[in-house]
């Protein structure tokens, strides 16, 4: 508690001092502000992370996510430089004798002068207080080898140190020992609860519609909350306000198409991006109507759309949305069985930006999120349906204040209304409907306020200190089922039902969440950083499966299910080489997690009928610690990165493993990735990816015996068996046709070069180059029979993907 108080006092002291000390300086010498927005000269889109600096004092600020900057300096003459890797820098001489507004448009560098980089801000690695934060450029992501021709943002994220894949064919990811549910995934500020297509094989994010993404896994600032492990913040493109463009791709299993352009030039624009698989359409001609599985199939589709409108020089309005669905159908004529499984997300965001004055920026946001899963099956006269989901309505207001070049202050407030539908079951046979209990909806309200200040103590020491105070309120209608202890073995005790009416308070929780990040510069190319954060997470994901699936159920904190609390300490050394062409870092962390939940041994989905799911849960704690090594080449014909993580993650539940610590299934001692992109020529790029990871931890039988003619398993300690290590290599080659063609000039008759109206490229990828049979799961089978004494029990490994070549044609016009 003393540490929390010290962070609060430090924040209050420095916000106060930023006014008093600066005010005293202003009495001696007046100061003025230069502010504006930085955009892309070709598209008009706002540029994030552009560095705006006064060369005379080597100080500056970076543009925020809406391209806005503000720099307050003492009166005088300055050279202001605007820079962003991948763009041509600009310099202006400014005589600051009054406040000035200057909007700047940066032009992209040509392919001949720059190769795609990973990070935007040139000095971010060593200069900022960011610890455990990494950004990826979409052009870099698109050049990496892909599975079946589909670009996957989440799989690229798992190539970074500290981030682990859920396993083969799964789009979930784990960060520094946290679970899948402990990652906050934001799409234009709206929460995405299930980020996978095709049962986890692909992510829901269409790379053609994405502008920017940043992953923060340590030192999360106080303007983010609601999760313990990480924040993946994804921003969609705004649309080209200059001219119309279209792009797309035709791949092995899916196609995509994006169109964007101005509604009113330099004032408003739109972008629409769609994607759909055609596995069902390709297979349909080959399945005869007489086939036993005629009518079976699978497909997914998604749609992104966004409109932005410049209301005035100070005001900007954005409307964006996402809608995606997976649909799986299976029919069996032989058994008169059919099933239909649809699931998907829908999000919507309305944002209003206002430049209140040259030092103050305001952002008001309203969001909507809806995730639904449904399973329906029919066999003869029996019909069964299961559904679950979560729906959110939210609002945020954020303020960004730049009192001077030494301080960047943010504050705001948030509210979210949660509507959970854990499980809704319907069953009937003929005209008889079974009692499956009433449809359950759980309602809750989540609120938060925060303030943070990133400030310089001196040229070497920079601090980001913040406080977040959150609240959670679970309200009625709600029925609490209270079970008395069993009277005797096999004889359950009485059950009492406590009913809460609409808006009755069931339980409330409050969380104090201090955050602190510190950077100390050793010299111009190296620095050390440290971070501390305490996070509350009020919602939980419950799963009976060892992997993340659409069937997993989201639950709010209740009177039994307490909020998850995470505390993380981290530190690192950061070093740049060769004029910032190379970046490196070594980070260590230690994290504790309390109020973790798991299903009881033997729990089954049907036990939730006329009962609460949290009555089937047990509670414990967890911890994780590790070291992460990162080296990346940012510029040049050869670029990419190498990452290695050593970590240990364990859980402690009194009901499991005799109360002793046990590894989580995603605990991997070693995790290594190598990602490279080599520009062979102006028209050919080569990509290579290699990954290695310790095998997943699972629980297997250690012995078996026969009892009354059947085999009985005796399991060993929880997650005590390691599957074989996971490793594979992928390669890709991207070929660009000539961008110009020769035409005869009608006036001179000479042959001249003309730029093609349509540009394109071919991407050839090979996934799992050396055909590694990586384990997906292990099952046991019986060979022989008991009566003859030839019975043998064998373990079999199931693998998913062999070597898989793919080809994709991408186009743009």
CSV table of C-alpha atoms in Angstrom, one decimal, residues 146-149 252-253 731 763-769 802-808:
chain,number,residue,atom,x,y,z
A,146,UNK,CA,1.2,-17.5,-44.5
A,147,UNK,CA,-1.0,-20.6,-43.9
A,148,UNK,CA,-3.1,-21.3,-47.0
A,149,UNK,CA,-2.6,-17.8,-48.3
A,252,UNK,CA,-6.1,-20.7,-51.8
A,253,UNK,CA,-9.2,-20.8,-49.7
A,731,UNK,CA,9.2,-19.6,-46.5
A,763,UNK,CA,2.9,-14.4,-53.1
A,764,UNK,CA,4.1,-18.0,-53.0
A,765,UNK,CA,4.3,-19.6,-49.5
A,766,UNK,CA,5.3,-22.9,-48.1
A,767,UNK,CA,4.0,-23.6,-44.6
A,768,UNK,CA,5.9,-26.3,-42.5
A,769,UNK,CA,8.7,-26.5,-45.1
A,802,UNK,CA,1.8,-31.3,-43.1
A,803,UNK,CA,3.8,-29.3,-45.7
A,804,UNK,CA,1.3,-26.8,-47.2
A,805,UNK,CA,2.1,-24.7,-50.3
A,806,UNK,CA,-0.1,-21.8,-51.2
A,807,UNK,CA,-0.3,-19.0,-53.8
A,808,UNK,CA,-2.1,-15.6,-53.5
